[in-house]
Amino acid sequence: MPSTAAPAALRTVTRRATRGDAYGYAEVVTFPVVGMVGGGQLARMTHEAGIPLGIRFRLLSGTPQDSAALAVRDVVVGDHNDLATLRDFARGCDVITFDHEHVPTEHLRALEADGIPVRPGPDALVHAQDKGVMRARLDSLGVGCPRHRIVRDPADVAAFAAEVADADGAGADGAAQDAGFPVPVVLKTVRGGYDGKGVWVVRTAAEAAVPFKAGVPVLAEEKVDFARELAACVVRSPHGQAVAYPVVESVQVGGVCDTVIAPAPGLPDDEAVQAQEMALRIAQELGVVGHMAVELFETPDGRVLVNELAMRPHNSGHWTQDGAVTSQFANHLRAVLDLPLGDPRPRARWTVMANVLGGDYPDMYSAYRHCMARDPQLKIHMYGKDVKPGRKVGHVNTYGDDLADVRERAAHAAGYLRGTITE
Amino acid sequence: MPSTAAPAALRTVTRRATRGDAYGYAEVVTFPVVGMVGGGQLARMTHEAGIPLGIRFRLLSGTPQDSAALAVRDVVVGDHNDLATLRDFARGCDVITFDHEHVPTEHLRALEADGIPVRPGPDALVHAQDKGVMRARLDSLGVGCPRHRIVRDPADVAAFAAEVADADGAGADGAAQDAGFPVPVVLKTVRGGYDGKGVWVVRTAAEAAVPFKAGVPVLAEEKVDFARELAACVVRSPHGQAVAYPVVESVQVGGVCDTVIAPAPGLPDDEAVQAQEMALRIAQELGVVGHMAVELFETPDGRVLVNELAMRPHNSGHWTQDGAVTSQFANHLRAVLDLPLGDPRPRARWTVMANVLGGDYPDMYSAYRHCMARDPQLKIHMYGKDVKPGRKVGHVNTYGDDLADVRERAAHAAGYLRGTITE
């Protein structure tokens, strides 16, 4: 299974060229400043990956106690929704990138107009910000998606449910709006959702009324009867080089990623390659720069449908920190700096990532002693966040040749840190 | 070749114990603060390794532009020779550790008297600070060292040279002090030297006069006719667990480490194990906590003699960042926090580290493009330092199955970054 795309031809680099010539940076011989918008754990781990590159890292963080703000030297505390704050932050940066997708598109365009490279740019990023735009664009590319439609009210949802049932041959009966739908429907606000927030599964018109209360556009999607969830992660540079990581399996619990297995067990090579090629094609067509995760449903008959796009480092790529030659965070930085990308291939037969959620027992540090003594190969990644029930506060990575062993070690450590295992 | 020492029995950890009971920390449920004295690259890379542990890292740095100060959130700028500064710095820390060995012993004792854990402690650290103390202690342990003696003046040096020549059967002739010595002698100031500084190789009484001018004690050592230099790195915890990394070969150029090869090519297993056991024994006898590098001379007849001790992360362990399951930096932190140590075993057949020294061409960043495109598996580690000729400003790691290839890739990248290769 190929996991590296053939790199595009690299431009010839003159050894003594000043950076100002080729890259549009200031005509100074120094390391660039990467401005990261958002102080979450993705920013924290991107900073960690940037330290070896010697680059300078500047953070725009909502509070001084955000995960990344605890570990970065150069922190600006401010609101990413405020254009003046963004402009002031960007002034000292050679490039701007993101920990999340919440910066308004018009602000990104304003930064670009100021001459600041924004990567990924607003035209790409909008596909990760607005699910309606994303679905329309993927349709135009012929990329497989769940059936979907922008809906205006519960009657629209009922009609959509009937159509889906009809197409599936599920015995649609033109159900009245107030009765149950013939098939359940997934409703999503087109902007602002994550980790199951902003997503509803509805079966009646009464249930379908809830998402409309916020007054934002709502996307209806068929509830795919998937066999499992996969993710295809790719990284793309402004000059067009791209790499694809192995396709992984993402095990969700309660709408939140619980475990990622790299590579996805039992996935036929041709399906894996197709998913990688599809992700690379989406990245190219949308002009993505940086890391992109394509969340996929694998259907029982072996097709894949795109669930979501994320244009930033992503939970489904955390395994790369310890399991790949180059982590998603290092490659994201290399991409936004238009540096040649690093090898995305795995270093172990199997790598498993398990998220650590907050539980009832807040002292995770004391649990280190057990976890580290039990498994000297365990890799713990904590985010410096306060422990709150259900909150993602860290993850663990394990790797090795025996998948059952690797999974057990990851699950044990994550469970012990959370407090659900107390052997 | 075993590369892990059997861990000492770990104390039984009660899951719900408060940290205050077992570890003497404050009775609060939170992650500890590690205070790092010294703002160099070792501190920078220790911070990088500490981010995933979720610990809080506090830095005492000589300037705000020191290598580590550029990457750490919580920086105190001050002089490590000033006790009031140290005390103020240490007040918010759960443990103090070091980027260098330059803090005066009496200050460390004062911090300990204040109730701050200092790791390694002053009684251990003095062996890495004072070469006279180190030699006397290794002698008492029966550890092989070059012949040595504290000398008071050039006449002492001449007498030492005559004795060494006599013992070697090198045709000593009771050479007059003003004539050449029968064998060259290495003179070292007992404190303050590093990377060839504070070290002289002398052949005449006139040359031997130079080191005495500083008015500090001088150690004379025989100039060992070594086949190569090795290093045995170990990590030890307060509770007595210890691990040994594979013995490496350290290739020196001009008294400065140029390349490290892990493991040392062609080193017989029994010699490697002996060197590891010796390093573990030294760590135990001296009460070392944290990472210790034992720099070794391998003689043509296969014996090893101790050259130097360093009680901190060390250049000969930089390969572990990409080549071992657990890096020296992560294990140093785990040791000073008295956490169980991580697996020190290699992840690749061969790993090679090559130092990047400053050259005539200051724009190392523009060289990234060539280096990364040529070798997508290359791991670059830059320190954020200004480029000055001969200054260590970074290193690269490469790994793989073919030693010649791995060496060539490391040497090429280091040379290209420095500017000595301009293909």
CSV table of N, CA, C and O in Angstrom, one decimal, chain A residues 10 13 15-17 19 23 29 31-32 44 47-48 51-54 64 69-73 322 325-326 334 337 339-343 345 347 361 363 365-369 372-373 376-377 379-382 399 416 419 422, chain B residues 10 13 15-16 19 23 29 31-32 44 47-48 51-54 64 69-73 322 325-326 334 337 339-343 345 347 361-363 365-369 372-373 376-377 379-382 399 416 419 422:
chain,number,residue,atom,x,y,z
A,10,LEU,N,10.0,19.6,-7.3
A,10,LEU,CA,10.4,20.7,-6.5
A,10,LEU,C,11.1,21.8,-7.3
A,10,LEU,O,11.9,21.5,-8.2
A,13,VAL,N,16.2,25.1,-6.2
A,13,VAL,CA,16.6,26.1,-5.1
A,13,VAL,C,18.0,26.5,-5.3
A,13,VAL,O,18.9,25.7,-5.4
A,15,ARG,N,21.2,27.8,-3.9
A,15,ARG,CA,21.7,27.7,-2.5
A,15,ARG,C,21.8,29.0,-1.8
A,15,ARG,O,21.6,29.2,-0.7
A,16,ARG,N,22.2,30.0,-2.6
A,16,ARG,CA,22.5,31.3,-1.9
A,16,ARG,C,21.4,32.3,-2.1
A,16,ARG,O,21.5,33.5,-1.8
A,17,ALA,N,20.2,31.8,-2.6
A,17,ALA,CA,19.1,32.7,-2.8
A,17,ALA,C,18.7,33.3,-1.4
A,17,ALA,O,18.7,32.6,-0.4
A,19,ARG,N,15.7,34.5,0.9
A,19,ARG,CA,14.3,34.0,1.0
A,19,ARG,C,13.3,35.0,0.4
A,19,ARG,O,12.3,34.6,-0.1
A,23,TYR,N,10.1,33.5,-1.8
A,23,TYR,CA,9.0,33.3,-0.9
A,23,TYR,C,8.2,34.5,-0.5
A,23,TYR,O,7.2,34.4,0.1
A,29,VAL,N,17.6,37.5,6.8
A,29,VAL,CA,18.1,36.1,6.9
A,29,VAL,C,17.8,35.6,8.4
A,29,VAL,O,18.6,35.8,9.3
A,31,PHE,N,14.9,32.9,10.9
A,31,PHE,CA,13.9,31.9,10.8
A,31,PHE,C,12.5,32.5,10.9
A,31,PHE,O,12.3,33.5,11.5
A,32,PRO,N,11.6,31.9,10.2
A,32,PRO,CA,10.2,32.5,10.1
A,32,PRO,C,9.4,32.5,11.4
A,32,PRO,O,9.7,31.6,12.2
A,44,ARG,N,-0.7,23.4,20.8
A,44,ARG,CA,0.3,23.0,21.7
A,44,ARG,C,1.3,22.0,21.1
A,44,ARG,O,2.5,22.1,21.1
A,47,HIS,N,3.4,23.5,18.3
A,47,HIS,CA,4.5,24.1,18.9
A,47,HIS,C,5.6,23.1,19.2
A,47,HIS,O,6.8,23.3,18.9
A,48,GLU,N,5.2,22.1,19.9
A,48,GLU,CA,6.2,21.0,20.2
A,48,GLU,C,7.0,20.5,19.0
A,48,GLU,O,8.2,20.4,19.0
A,51,ILE,N,9.6,23.2,17.6
A,51,ILE,CA,10.8,23.5,18.4
A,51,ILE,C,12.0,23.0,17.6
A,51,ILE,O,13.0,23.7,17.4
A,52,PRO,N,12.0,21.7,17.2
A,52,PRO,CA,13.2,21.2,16.5
A,52,PRO,C,13.5,21.9,15.2
A,52,PRO,O,14.7,22.0,14.7
A,53,LEU,N,12.5,22.5,14.6
A,53,LEU,CA,12.7,23.2,13.3
A,53,LEU,C,13.4,24.6,13.5
A,53,LEU,O,13.8,25.3,12.6
A,54,GLY,N,13.4,25.0,14.8
A,54,GLY,CA,14.0,26.3,15.1
A,54,GLY,C,13.2,27.5,14.6
A,54,GLY,O,13.7,28.7,14.7
A,64,PRO,N,-4.8,33.1,28.9
A,64,PRO,CA,-3.4,32.7,29.2
A,64,PRO,C,-3.3,31.2,29.7
A,64,PRO,O,-2.2,30.7,29.8
A,69,ALA,N,-1.0,27.9,25.4
A,69,ALA,CA,-0.5,29.1,26.0
A,69,ALA,C,0.4,28.7,27.2
A,69,ALA,O,1.3,29.4,27.5
A,70,LEU,N,0.2,27.5,27.7
A,70,LEU,CA,1.0,27.1,28.9
A,70,LEU,C,2.4,26.7,28.4
A,70,LEU,O,3.3,26.6,29.3
A,71,ALA,N,2.6,26.5,27.2
A,71,ALA,CA,3.9,25.9,26.7
A,71,ALA,C,4.7,26.8,25.7
A,71,ALA,O,5.8,26.5,25.4
A,72,VAL,N,4.1,27.9,25.3
A,72,VAL,CA,4.6,28.7,24.2
A,72,VAL,C,5.2,30.0,24.8
A,72,VAL,O,4.6,30.6,25.7
A,73,ARG,N,6.3,30.5,24.3
A,73,ARG,CA,6.9,31.7,24.8
A,73,ARG,C,6.1,33.0,24.4
A,73,ARG,O,5.8,33.8,25.2
A,322,ASP,N,4.2,9.2,17.4
A,322,ASP,CA,5.0,8.2,17.8
A,322,ASP,C,5.1,7.0,16.8
A,322,ASP,O,5.9,6.2,16.9
A,325,VAL,N,7.2,8.4,10.6
A,325,VAL,CA,8.5,9.0,10.5
A,325,VAL,C,8.3,10.5,10.7
A,325,VAL,O,9.1,11.1,11.4
A,326,THR,N,7.3,11.1,10.2
A,326,THR,CA,7.0,12.5,10.4
A,326,THR,C,5.6,12.7,10.9
A,326,THR,O,4.7,12.2,10.3
A,334,ARG,N,5.6,22.2,8.1
A,334,ARG,CA,6.4,22.2,6.8
A,334,ARG,C,5.6,22.7,5.7
A,334,ARG,O,6.0,23.4,4.8
A,337,LEU,N,4.8,26.5,5.8
A,337,LEU,CA,6.1,27.2,5.5
A,337,LEU,C,6.6,26.9,4.0
A,337,LEU,O,7.6,27.4,3.6
A,339,LEU,N,7.9,24.2,3.0
A,339,LEU,CA,9.1,23.4,3.0
A,339,LEU,C,8.7,22.0,2.4
A,339,LEU,O,7.6,21.6,2.5
A,340,PRO,N,9.7,21.3,1.9
A,340,PRO,CA,9.4,19.9,1.5
A,340,PRO,C,8.9,19.1,2.6
A,340,PRO,O,9.3,19.3,3.8
A,341,LEU,N,7.9,18.2,2.3
A,341,LEU,CA,7.2,17.5,3.4
A,341,LEU,C,8.1,16.3,3.8
A,341,LEU,O,8.9,15.8,3.1
A,342,GLY,N,7.8,15.9,5.0
A,342,GLY,CA,8.5,14.7,5.6
A,342,GLY,C,7.8,13.4,5.3
A,342,GLY,O,6.6,13.4,5.0
A,343,ASP,N,8.5,12.3,5.4
A,343,ASP,CA,8.0,11.0,5.1
A,343,ASP,C,6.8,10.6,6.0
A,343,ASP,O,7.0,10.7,7.2
A,345,ARG,N,5.4,7.7,6.3
A,345,ARG,CA,5.2,6.3,6.5
A,345,ARG,C,5.3,5.9,7.9
A,345,ARG,O,5.9,6.5,8.8
A,347,ARG,N,6.3,3.8,11.4
A,347,ARG,CA,7.5,3.3,11.9
A,347,ARG,C,7.3,1.9,12.6
A,347,ARG,O,8.2,1.3,13.0
A,361,TYR,N,-11.9,11.3,38.6
A,361,TYR,CA,-10.7,11.4,39.4
A,361,TYR,C,-9.8,12.4,38.8
A,361,TYR,O,-9.2,12.2,37.7
A,363,ASP,N,-6.8,13.7,39.6
A,363,ASP,CA,-5.4,13.7,39.7
A,363,ASP,C,-4.7,12.7,38.7
A,363,ASP,O,-4.3,11.6,39.1
A,365,TYR,N,-2.0,13.0,37.2
A,365,TYR,CA,-0.5,12.8,37.3
A,365,TYR,C,-0.1,11.7,38.2
A,365,TYR,O,0.8,10.9,37.9
A,366,SER,N,-0.9,11.4,39.3
A,366,SER,CA,-0.5,10.3,40.1
A,366,SER,C,-0.7,9.0,39.4
A,366,SER,O,-0.1,8.0,39.8
A,367,ALA,N,-1.6,9.0,38.4
A,367,ALA,CA,-1.8,7.7,37.6
A,367,ALA,C,-0.6,7.4,36.7
A,367,ALA,O,-0.4,6.3,36.2
A,368,TYR,N,0.3,8.4,36.5
A,368,TYR,CA,1.5,8.2,35.6
A,368,TYR,C,2.3,7.0,36.2
A,368,TYR,O,2.9,6.3,35.4
A,369,ARG,N,2.4,7.0,37.5
A,369,ARG,CA,3.3,6.0,38.1
A,369,ARG,C,2.9,4.6,37.7
A,369,ARG,O,3.8,3.8,37.2
A,372,MET,N,3.3,4.2,33.6
A,372,MET,CA,4.6,4.1,33.1
A,372,MET,C,5.3,2.9,33.6
A,372,MET,O,6.2,2.3,32.9
A,373,ALA,N,5.0,2.4,34.8
A,373,ALA,CA,5.7,1.2,35.3
A,373,ALA,C,5.2,0.0,34.6
A,373,ALA,O,5.9,-1.0,34.3
A,376,PRO,N,6.6,0.5,29.8
A,376,PRO,CA,7.7,1.4,29.6
A,376,PRO,C,7.8,2.0,28.2
A,376,PRO,O,8.5,2.9,27.9
A,377,GLN,N,7.0,1.4,27.3
A,377,GLN,CA,6.9,1.9,25.9
A,377,GLN,C,5.8,2.9,25.7
A,377,GLN,O,5.7,3.4,24.6
A,379,LYS,N,3.5,6.0,25.4
A,379,LYS,CA,3.7,7.4,25.1
A,379,LYS,C,2.5,8.2,25.5
A,379,LYS,O,1.4,8.1,25.0
A,380,ILE,N,2.7,9.0,26.6
A,380,ILE,CA,1.6,9.8,27.1
A,380,ILE,C,1.7,11.2,26.5
A,380,ILE,O,2.8,11.8,26.4
A,381,HIS,N,0.5,11.8,26.1
A,381,HIS,CA,0.5,13.1,25.6
A,381,HIS,C,-0.7,13.9,26.3
A,381,HIS,O,-1.8,13.7,26.0
A,382,MET,N,-0.3,14.7,27.3
A,382,MET,CA,-1.3,15.4,28.0
A,382,MET,C,-1.3,16.9,27.6
A,382,MET,O,-0.3,17.4,27.1
A,399,TYR,N,2.6,1.3,20.3
A,399,TYR,CA,2.9,0.7,19.0
A,399,TYR,C,3.6,-0.7,19.1
A,399,TYR,O,4.1,-1.0,20.2
A,416,TYR,N,-7.0,3.9,32.7
A,416,TYR,CA,-6.4,4.1,34.1
A,416,TYR,C,-6.3,5.6,34.3
A,416,TYR,O,-6.5,6.1,35.4
A,419,GLY,N,-9.5,6.9,35.1
A,419,GLY,CA,-10.1,6.4,36.4
A,419,GLY,C,-11.1,5.4,36.3
A,419,GLY,O,-11.7,4.9,37.2
A,422,THR,N,-9.1,0.6,37.7
A,422,THR,CA,-8.3,0.9,38.9
A,422,THR,C,-7.7,-0.4,39.4
A,422,THR,O,-7.9,-0.8,40.6
B,10,LEU,N,9.8,-1.6,41.9
B,10,LEU,CA,9.1,-0.4,42.1
B,10,LEU,C,8.2,-0.4,43.4
B,10,LEU,O,7.6,-1.4,43.6
B,13,VAL,N,2.3,1.4,44.5
B,13,VAL,CA,1.7,2.7,44.4
B,13,VAL,C,0.2,2.5,44.7
B,13,VAL,O,-0.5,1.7,44.1
B,15,ARG,N,-3.4,3.6,44.3
B,15,ARG,CA,-4.0,4.4,43.3
B,15,ARG,C,-4.5,5.7,43.8
B,15,ARG,O,-4.4,6.8,43.1
B,16,ARG,N,-5.1,5.8,45.0
B,16,ARG,CA,-5.7,7.0,45.4
B,16,ARG,C,-4.8,7.8,46.4
B,16,ARG,O,-5.3,8.7,47.0
B,19,ARG,N,-0.2,12.8,46.3
B,19,ARG,CA,1.2,12.9,46.1
B,19,ARG,C,2.0,13.3,47.3
B,19,ARG,O,3.1,13.0,47.5
B,23,TYR,N,5.7,11.6,48.1
B,23,TYR,CA,6.7,12.3,47.3
B,23,TYR,C,7.2,13.6,48.0
B,23,TYR,O,8.1,14.2,47.5
B,29,VAL,N,-3.5,18.6,44.1
B,29,VAL,CA,-3.6,17.7,43.0
B,29,VAL,C,-3.4,18.4,41.7
B,29,VAL,O,-4.3,19.0,41.1
B,31,PHE,N,-0.2,19.1,38.3
B,31,PHE,CA,1.0,18.6,37.7
B,31,PHE,C,2.2,19.4,38.3
B,31,PHE,O,2.1,20.6,38.6
B,32,PRO,N,3.4,18.8,38.4
B,32,PRO,CA,4.5,19.4,39.1
B,32,PRO,C,5.1,20.5,38.2
B,32,PRO,O,5.0,20.4,37.0
B,44,ARG,N,16.2,23.5,26.2
B,44,ARG,CA,15.1,23.6,25.2
B,44,ARG,C,14.6,22.3,24.8
B,44,ARG,O,13.3,22.1,24.7
B,47,HIS,N,12.5,20.8,27.6
B,47,HIS,CA,11.1,21.4,27.6
B,47,HIS,C,10.2,20.7,26.5
B,47,HIS,O,9.1,20.3,26.7
B,48,GLU,N,10.8,20.6,25.3
B,48,GLU,CA,10.1,19.9,24.2
B,48,GLU,C,9.6,18.5,24.7
B,48,GLU,O,8.5,18.1,24.4
B,51,ILE,N,6.6,18.7,27.2
B,51,ILE,CA,5.2,19.1,26.8
B,51,ILE,C,4.2,17.9,26.8
B,51,ILE,O,3.2,18.1,27.4
B,52,PRO,N,4.6,16.8,26.3
B,52,PRO,CA,3.6,15.7,26.3
B,52,PRO,C,3.3,15.2,27.7
B,52,PRO,O,2.3,14.6,27.9
B,53,LEU,N,4.2,15.4,28.6
B,53,LEU,CA,4.0,14.9,30.0
B,53,LEU,C,3.0,15.8,30.7
B,53,LEU,O,2.5,15.5,31.8
B,54,GLY,N,2.7,17.0,30.2
B,54,GLY,CA,1.8,17.9,30.8
B,54,GLY,C,2.4,18.6,32.0
B,54,GLY,O,1.6,19.3,32.7
B,64,PRO,N,17.0,36.6,27.8
B,64,PRO,CA,15.7,36.2,27.2
B,64,PRO,C,15.9,35.6,25.8
B,64,PRO,O,14.9,35.1,25.3
B,69,ALA,N,15.0,29.8,26.2
B,69,ALA,CA,14.1,30.9,26.5
B,69,ALA,C,13.2,31.3,25.4
B,69,ALA,O,12.1,31.8,25.6
B,70,LEU,N,13.6,30.9,24.2
B,70,LEU,CA,12.8,31.3,23.0
B,70,LEU,C,11.6,30.4,22.9
B,70,LEU,O,10.7,30.7,22.1
B,71,ALA,N,11.6,29.3,23.6
B,71,ALA,CA,10.5,28.3,23.4
B,71,ALA,C,9.7,28.0,24.6
B,71,ALA,O,8.7,27.2,24.6
B,72,VAL,N,10.1,28.5,25.8
B,72,VAL,CA,9.4,28.2,27.1
B,72,VAL,C,8.5,29.3,27.5
B,72,VAL,O,8.8,30.5,27.3
B,73,ARG,N,7.3,29.0,28.1
B,73,ARG,CA,6.4,30.1,28.5
B,73,ARG,C,7.0,30.8,29.8
B,73,ARG,O,6.9,32.0,29.8
B,322,ASP,N,15.1,10.5,18.1
B,322,ASP,CA,14.5,9.9,17.0
B,322,ASP,C,14.8,8.4,16.9
B,322,ASP,O,14.2,7.7,16.1
B,325,VAL,N,13.1,4.4,21.9
B,325,VAL,CA,11.7,4.4,22.3
B,325,VAL,C,11.5,5.7,23.2
B,325,VAL,O,10.5,6.4,23.1
B,326,THR,N,12.4,5.9,24.1
B,326,THR,CA,12.3,7.0,25.0
B,326,THR,C,13.5,7.9,24.9
B,326,THR,O,14.6,7.3,25.1
B,334,ARG,N,11.6,12.2,33.6
B,334,ARG,CA,10.9,11.1,34.4
B,334,ARG,C,11.8,10.8,35.7
B,334,ARG,O,11.2,10.6,36.7
B,337,LEU,N,11.6,13.6,38.3
B,337,LEU,CA,10.3,13.6,38.9
B,337,LEU,C,10.0,12.3,39.7
B,337,LEU,O,8.9,12.1,40.2
B,339,LEU,N,9.4,9.4,38.4
B,339,LEU,CA,8.5,8.6,37.7
B,339,LEU,C,9.2,7.4,37.1
B,339,LEU,O,10.4,7.4,36.9
B,340,PRO,N,8.5,6.3,36.9
B,340,PRO,CA,9.1,5.1,36.3
B,340,PRO,C,9.7,5.5,34.9
B,340,PRO,O,9.2,6.4,34.2
B,341,LEU,N,10.9,4.9,34.6
B,341,LEU,CA,11.6,5.3,33.4
B,341,LEU,C,11.1,4.7,32.2
B,341,LEU,O,10.4,3.6,32.2
B,342,GLY,N,11.3,5.3,31.0
B,342,GLY,CA,10.9,4.8,29.8
B,342,GLY,C,11.9,3.8,29.1
B,342,GLY,O,13.1,3.9,29.5
B,343,ASP,N,11.4,3.0,28.2
B,343,ASP,CA,12.2,2.0,27.5
B,343,ASP,C,13.3,2.7,26.8
B,343,ASP,O,13.1,3.6,25.9
B,345,ARG,N,15.4,1.3,24.6
B,345,ARG,CA,15.9,0.5,23.5
B,345,ARG,C,15.8,1.3,22.2
B,345,ARG,O,14.9,2.2,22.0
B,347,ARG,N,14.9,2.1,18.3
B,347,ARG,CA,13.8,1.8,17.3
B,347,ARG,C,14.3,1.5,16.0
B,347,ARG,O,13.5,1.1,15.1
B,361,TYR,N,28.1,30.7,6.4
B,361,TYR,CA,26.8,31.1,5.7
B,361,TYR,C,25.7,31.1,6.8
B,361,TYR,O,25.3,30.0,7.3
B,362,PRO,N,25.2,32.2,7.2
B,362,PRO,CA,24.4,32.3,8.3
B,362,PRO,C,22.9,31.9,8.1
B,362,PRO,O,22.2,31.6,9.1
B,363,ASP,N,22.5,31.8,6.9
B,363,ASP,CA,21.0,31.5,6.6
B,363,ASP,C,20.8,30.0,6.5
B,363,ASP,O,20.6,29.5,5.5
B,365,TYR,N,18.2,28.5,7.5
B,365,TYR,CA,16.8,28.1,7.2
B,365,TYR,C,16.6,27.9,5.7
B,365,TYR,O,15.9,26.9,5.3
B,366,SER,N,17.3,28.6,4.9
B,366,SER,CA,17.1,28.4,3.4
B,366,SER,C,17.7,27.1,3.0
B,366,SER,O,17.3,26.5,2.0
B,367,ALA,N,18.6,26.6,3.8
B,367,ALA,CA,19.2,25.2,3.4
B,367,ALA,C,18.2,24.1,3.8
B,367,ALA,O,18.4,23.0,3.3
B,368,TYR,N,17.2,24.4,4.6
B,368,TYR,CA,16.2,23.4,4.9
B,368,TYR,C,15.6,22.8,3.6
B,368,TYR,O,15.3,21.6,3.5
B,369,ARG,N,15.4,23.6,2.6
B,369,ARG,CA,14.6,23.2,1.4
B,369,ARG,C,15.4,22.0,0.7
B,369,ARG,O,14.8,21.0,0.4
B,372,MET,N,15.6,18.8,3.3
B,372,MET,CA,14.3,18.1,3.4
B,372,MET,C,13.9,17.4,2.1
B,372,MET,O,13.3,16.4,2.2
B,373,ALA,N,14.1,18.1,1.0
B,373,ALA,CA,13.8,17.5,-0.3
B,373,ALA,C,14.6,16.3,-0.6
B,373,ALA,O,14.2,15.3,-1.1
B,376,PRO,N,13.6,12.9,2.9
B,376,PRO,CA,12.3,13.1,3.6
B,376,PRO,C,12.3,12.5,5.0
B,376,PRO,O,11.4,12.7,5.8
B,377,GLN,N,13.3,11.6,5.3
B,377,GLN,CA,13.3,11.0,6.6
B,377,GLN,C,14.2,11.7,7.6
B,377,GLN,O,14.3,11.4,8.8
B,379,LYS,N,15.8,14.1,10.3
B,379,LYS,CA,15.2,14.8,11.4
B,379,LYS,C,16.2,16.0,11.8
B,379,LYS,O,17.3,15.7,12.2
B,380,ILE,N,15.7,17.2,11.7
B,380,ILE,CA,16.5,18.4,12.0
B,380,ILE,C,16.1,18.8,13.4
B,380,ILE,O,15.0,18.9,13.7
B,381,HIS,N,17.2,19.2,14.1
B,381,HIS,CA,16.9,19.8,15.5
B,381,HIS,C,17.8,21.0,15.6
B,381,HIS,O,19.0,21.0,15.8
B,382,MET,N,17.2,22.2,15.4
B,382,MET,CA,17.9,23.4,15.5
B,382,MET,C,17.6,24.1,16.9
B,382,MET,O,16.5,23.9,17.5
B,399,TYR,N,18.2,7.6,10.6
B,399,TYR,CA,18.2,6.2,11.0
B,399,TYR,C,17.9,5.3,9.9
B,399,TYR,O,17.4,5.7,8.9
B,416,TYR,N,25.7,20.5,4.7
B,416,TYR,CA,24.9,21.4,3.9
B,416,TYR,C,24.4,22.6,4.7
B,416,TYR,O,24.4,23.7,4.3
B,419,GLY,N,27.2,24.7,5.4
B,419,GLY,CA,27.6,25.4,4.2
B,419,GLY,C,28.9,24.9,3.7
B,419,GLY,O,29.5,25.4,2.7
B,422,THR,N,27.9,22.2,-0.9
B,422,THR,CA,27.0,23.1,-1.6
B,422,THR,C,26.7,22.5,-3.0
B,422,THR,O,26.8,23.1,-4.0
